[in-house]
PDB file of C-alpha atoms in Angstrom:
ATOM      1  CA  MET F  14      61.899  19.814 122.768  1.00  0.00           C
ATOM      2  CA  PRO F  15      63.689  18.848 125.997  1.00  0.00           C
ATOM      3  CA  VAL F  16      61.497  17.659 128.853  1.00  0.00           C
ATOM      4  CA  ASN F  17      62.626  20.442 131.219  1.00  0.00           C
ATOM      5  CA  LYS F  18      61.796  23.136 128.678  1.00  0.00           C
ATOM      6  CA  ALA F  19      58.370  21.585 128.040  1.00  0.00           C
ATOM      7  CA  ARG F  20      57.696  21.519 131.790  1.00  0.00           C
ATOM      8  CA  ALA F  21      58.772  25.150 132.137  1.00  0.00           C
ATOM      9  CA  ILE F  22      56.432  26.192 129.317  1.00  0.00           C
ATOM     10  CA  ALA F  23      53.547  24.198 130.842  1.00  0.00           C
ATOM     11  CA  ALA F  24      54.224  25.705 134.293  1.00  0.00           C
ATOM     12  CA  GLU F  25      54.231  29.219 132.824  1.00  0.00           C
ATOM     13  CA  ALA F  26      50.922  28.559 131.032  1.00  0.00           C
ATOM     14  CA  ARG F  27      49.440  27.185 134.278  1.00  0.00           C
ATOM     15  CA  ARG F  28      50.665  30.232 136.229  1.00  0.00           C
ATOM     16  CA  GLN F  29      49.080  32.563 133.690  1.00  0.00           C
ATOM     17  CA  ALA F  30      45.803  30.623 133.970  1.00  0.00           C
ATOM     18  CA  VAL F  31      46.045  30.692 137.788  1.00  0.00           C
ATOM     19  CA  ALA F  32      46.605  34.452 137.650  1.00  0.00           C
ATOM     20  CA  ASP F  33      43.621  34.937 135.336  1.00  0.00           C
ATOM     21  CA  GLY F  34      41.453  32.638 137.469  1.00  0.00           C
ATOM     22  CA  THR F  35      42.456  34.483 140.636  1.00  0.00           C
ATOM     23  CA  ILE F  36      41.521  37.805 139.061  1.00  0.00           C
ATOM     24  CA  ARG F  37      38.156  36.311 138.087  1.00  0.00           C
ATOM     25  CA  GLY F  38      37.644  35.148 141.672  1.00  0.00           C
ATOM     26  CA  LEU F  39      38.187  31.396 141.303  1.00  0.00           C
ATOM     27  CA  SER F  40      39.380  29.631 144.449  1.00  0.00           C
ATOM     28  CA  GLY F  41      42.538  27.551 144.846  1.00  0.00           C
ATOM     29  CA  PRO F  42      40.700  24.207 144.959  1.00  0.00           C
ATOM     30  CA  VAL F  43      38.791  25.031 141.758  1.00  0.00           C
ATOM     31  CA  LEU F  44      42.000  26.019 139.961  1.00  0.00           C
ATOM     32  CA  ALA F  45      43.734  22.854 141.256  1.00  0.00           C
ATOM     33  CA  ALA F  46      40.914  20.704 139.863  1.00  0.00           C
ATOM     34  CA  GLN F  47      40.989  22.487 136.493  1.00  0.00           C
ATOM     35  CA  TRP F  48      44.741  21.956 136.108  1.00  0.00           C
ATOM     36  CA  HIS F  49      44.903  18.533 137.795  1.00  0.00           C
ATOM     37  CA  VAL F  50      47.506  19.685 140.299  1.00  0.00           C
ATOM     38  CA  SER F  51      47.525  19.922 144.085  1.00  0.00           C
ATOM     39  CA  ARG F  52      46.312  22.943 146.009  1.00  0.00           C
ATOM     40  CA  VAL F  53      49.882  23.298 147.280  1.00  0.00           C
ATOM     41  CA  GLN F  54      51.057  23.710 143.664  1.00  0.00           C
ATOM     42  CA  ILE F  55      48.409  26.375 143.067  1.00  0.00           C
ATOM     43  CA  HIS F  56      49.593  28.136 146.244  1.00  0.00           C
ATOM     44  CA  ARG F  57      53.209  28.051 144.950  1.00  0.00           C
ATOM     45  CA  ASP F  58      52.065  29.375 141.566  1.00  0.00           C
ATOM     46  CA  LEU F  59      50.146  32.192 143.241  1.00  0.00           C
ATOM     47  CA  LYS F  60      53.192  33.117 145.283  1.00  0.00           C
ATOM     48  CA  ILE F  61      55.246  33.455 142.080  1.00  0.00           C
ATOM     49  CA  VAL F  62      52.449  35.356 140.299  1.00  0.00           C
ATOM     50  CA  ARG F  63      52.014  37.801 143.194  1.00  0.00           C
ATOM     51  CA  ALA F  64      55.756  38.487 143.282  1.00  0.00           C
ATOM     52  CA  LEU F  65      55.631  39.202 139.541  1.00  0.00           C
ATOM     53  CA  TRP F  66      52.625  41.493 139.980  1.00  0.00           C
ATOM     54  CA  GLN F  67      54.462  43.391 142.720  1.00  0.00           C
ATOM     55  CA  GLN F  68      57.554  43.738 140.542  1.00  0.00           C
ATOM     56  CA  GLN F  69      55.451  45.030 137.622  1.00  0.00           C
ATOM     57  CA  ALA F  70      53.606  47.482 139.884  1.00  0.00           C
ATOM     58  CA  THR F  71      56.895  48.819 141.233  1.00  0.00           C
ATOM     59  CA  LEU F  72      58.213  49.273 137.709  1.00  0.00           C
ATOM     60  CA  ALA F  73      54.988  51.008 136.667  1.00  0.00           C
ATOM     61  CA  ILE F  74      55.268  53.418 139.601  1.00  0.00           C
ATOM     62  CA  GLU F  75      58.907  54.193 138.773  1.00  0.00           C
ATOM     63  CA  GLN F  76      57.976  54.835 135.138  1.00  0.00           C
ATOM     64  CA  ARG F  77      55.114  57.104 136.225  1.00  0.00           C
ATOM     65  CA  ILE F  78      57.431  59.051 138.538  1.00  0.00           C
ATOM     66  CA  ALA F  79      59.952  59.480 135.724  1.00  0.00           C
ATOM     67  CA  MET F  80      57.192  60.676 133.381  1.00  0.00           C
ATOM     68  CA  GLU F  81      55.878  63.185 135.942  1.00  0.00           C
ATOM     69  CA  ILE F  82      59.368  64.528 136.634  1.00  0.00           C
ATOM     70  CA  ALA F  83      59.982  64.950 132.890  1.00  0.00           C
ATOM     71  CA  THR F  84      56.687  66.849 132.550  1.00  0.00           C
ATOM     72  CA  ILE F  85      57.537  69.121 135.471  1.00  0.00           C
ATOM     73  CA  ASP F  86      61.019  69.701 134.001  1.00  0.00           C
ATOM     74  CA  LYS F  87      59.428  70.808 130.709  1.00  0.00           C
ATOM     75  CA  VAL F  88      57.009  73.184 132.449  1.00  0.00           C
ATOM     76  CA  GLN F  89      59.840  74.621 134.544  1.00  0.00           C
ATOM     77  CA  ALA F  90      62.026  75.191 131.467  1.00  0.00           C
ATOM     78  CA  GLU F  91      59.158  76.961 129.678  1.00  0.00           C
ATOM     79  CA  ALA F  92      58.502  79.108 132.750  1.00  0.00           C
ATOM     80  CA  PHE F  93      62.192  80.093 132.942  1.00  0.00           C
ATOM     81  CA  ALA F  94      62.144  81.055 129.252  1.00  0.00           C
ATOM     82  CA  ALA F  95      58.958  83.098 129.726  1.00  0.00           C
ATOM     83  CA  TRP F  96      60.479  84.778 132.804  1.00  0.00           C
ATOM     84  CA  ALA F  97      63.542  85.751 130.768  1.00  0.00           C
ATOM     85  CA  ARG F  98      61.309  87.175 128.015  1.00  0.00           C
ATOM     86  CA  SER F  99      59.337  89.177 130.581  1.00  0.00           C
ATOM     87  CA  LEU F 100      62.568  90.900 131.681  1.00  0.00           C
ATOM     88  CA  GLU F 101      63.316  92.189 128.185  1.00  0.00           C
ATOM     89  CA  ALA F 102      62.575  95.827 127.363  1.00  0.00           C
ATOM     90  CA  GLN F 103      59.237  96.288 125.624  1.00  0.00           C
ATOM     91  CA  ARG F 104      59.422  98.564 122.595  1.00  0.00           C
ATOM     92  CA  THR F 105      56.326 100.221 121.185  1.00  0.00           C
ATOM     93  CA  ASP F 106      56.360 102.163 117.909  1.00  0.00           C
ATOM     94  CA  THR F 107      53.676 104.807 117.421  1.00  0.00           C
ATOM     95  CA  ALA F 108      52.636 106.800 114.398  1.00  0.00           C
ATOM     96  CA  GLU F 109      50.115 109.628 114.350  1.00  0.00           C
ATOM     97  CA  THR F 110      48.772 111.667 111.455  1.00  0.00           C
ATOM     98  CA  GLU F 111      46.561 114.743 111.779  1.00  0.00           C
ATOM     99  CA  MET F 112      44.074 115.283 109.005  1.00  0.00           C
ATOM    100  CA  GLY F 113      42.986 118.692 107.757  1.00  0.00           C
ATOM    101  CA  ASP F 114      39.493 119.883 106.871  1.00  0.00           C
ATOM    102  CA  ASP F 115      39.821 118.595 103.328  1.00  0.00           C
ATOM    103  CA  ASN F 116      40.951 115.145 104.538  1.00  0.00           C
ATOM    104  CA  THR F 117      44.568 115.698 103.620  1.00  0.00           C
ATOM    105  CA  PRO F 118      47.371 114.979 106.077  1.00  0.00           C
ATOM    106  CA  THR F 119      48.600 118.155 107.724  1.00  0.00           C
ATOM    107  CA  ARG F 120      51.048 116.817 110.283  1.00  0.00           C
ATOM    108  CA  SER F 121      52.628 113.449 111.094  1.00  0.00           C
ATOM    109  CA  ARG F 122      54.471 112.261 114.187  1.00  0.00           C
ATOM    110  CA  ALA F 123      56.265 109.009 114.883  1.00  0.00           C
ATOM    111  CA  GLY F 124      57.858 107.775 118.053  1.00  0.00           C
ATOM    112  CA  THR F 125      59.246 104.841 119.922  1.00  0.00           C
ATOM    113  CA  LYS F 126      58.599 104.094 123.547  1.00  0.00           C
ATOM    114  CA  THR F 127      60.745 101.588 125.470  1.00  0.00           C
ATOM    115  CA  VAL F 128      59.626 100.276 128.842  1.00  0.00           C
ATOM    116  CA  THR F 129      61.739  98.050 131.073  1.00  0.00           C
ATOM    117  CA  THR F 130      60.056  95.919 133.700  1.00  0.00           C
ATOM    118  CA  ALA F 131      61.074  93.864 136.697  1.00  0.00           C
ATOM    119  CA  GLY F 132      59.555  90.804 134.999  1.00  0.00           C
ATOM    120  CA  ASP F 133      56.248  89.040 135.362  1.00  0.00           C
ATOM    121  CA  GLY F 134      56.010  87.390 138.772  1.00  0.00           C
ATOM    122  CA  GLN F 135      53.552  84.729 137.614  1.00  0.00           C
ATOM    123  CA  TRP F 136      56.462  82.864 135.988  1.00  0.00           C
ATOM    124  CA  LEU F 137      58.373  82.800 139.280  1.00  0.00           C
ATOM    125  CA  THR F 138      55.285  81.373 140.963  1.00  0.00           C
ATOM    126  CA  ILE F 139      55.158  78.590 138.383  1.00  0.00           C
ATOM    127  CA  ILE F 140      58.896  77.901 138.777  1.00  0.00           C
ATOM    128  CA  LEU F 141      58.551  77.653 142.569  1.00  0.00           C
ATOM    129  CA  SER F 142      55.554  75.362 142.118  1.00  0.00           C
ATOM    130  CA  CYS F 143      57.684  73.080 139.912  1.00  0.00           C
ATOM    131  CA  VAL F 144      60.442  72.996 142.527  1.00  0.00           C
ATOM    132  CA  ASP F 145      57.864  72.144 145.192  1.00  0.00           C
ATOM    133  CA  LYS F 146      56.451  69.306 143.079  1.00  0.00           C
ATOM    134  CA  HIS F 147      59.958  67.924 142.475  1.00  0.00           C
ATOM    135  CA  CYS F 148      60.615  67.948 146.214  1.00  0.00           C
ATOM    136  CA  ARG F 149      57.347  66.173 146.983  1.00  0.00           C
ATOM    137  CA  ILE F 150      57.872  63.470 144.349  1.00  0.00           C
ATOM    138  CA  LEU F 151      61.462  62.842 145.421  1.00  0.00           C
ATOM    139  CA  GLY F 152      60.627  62.977 149.139  1.00  0.00           C
ATOM    140  CA  VAL F 153      63.001  65.857 149.831  1.00  0.00           C
ATOM    141  CA  ASP F 154      60.457  67.822 151.836  1.00  0.00           C
ATOM    142  CA  ALA F 155      60.048  65.361 154.695  1.00  0.00           C
ATOM    143  CA  PRO F 156      58.015  66.704 157.593  1.00  0.00           C
ATOM    144  CA  ILE F 157      59.897  68.687 160.193  1.00  0.00           C
ATOM    145  CA  ARG F 158      59.843  67.042 163.572  1.00  0.00           C
ATOM    146  CA  ALA F 159      59.103  69.310 166.478  1.00  0.00           C
ATOM    147  CA  GLU F 160      59.436  68.325 170.108  1.00  0.00           C
ATOM    148  CA  LEU F 161      57.769  70.094 172.967  1.00  0.00           C
ATOM    149  CA  ILE F 162      59.547  69.788 176.296  1.00  0.00           C
ATOM    150  CA  ILE F 163      57.637  70.758 179.400  1.00  0.00           C
ATOM    151  CA  ARG F 164      59.560  71.155 182.633  1.00  0.00           C
ATOM    152  CA  GLU F 165      57.792  71.038 185.888  1.00  0.00           C
ATOM    153  CA  GLU F 166      59.289  73.121 188.644  1.00  0.00           C
TER     154      GLU F 166
END
């Protein structure tokens, strides 16, 4: 194995140990003594580790945002489908049979009733809630700035 590659592997192992030690609360001088390096080297390692942690945290946040947006998209699509179903005419079939004194059918009636509606508003409420959540996550709904100007006469 080339010397440079061996050094890079050793440095990466040291950085991982420095990161673990930092999480456990070990100080820079203690970590420097454990790894037989200077405190300056531990400081450099920590700088690299912290940058990596920040990069990973940013990626985790972006992944979480993408997951939340996908969930909201699914809920919104289901709400739109339910809204469309609530607009459809509702058909009810009825059947009625009158029984005589001797328990024999004397008369039968059948019918169909169709009712149209303006749709169920709860689905629109859910859709608007999804739009609102999208706007908040994406930062579209920034606060409105209002200025009050007072003139003295």
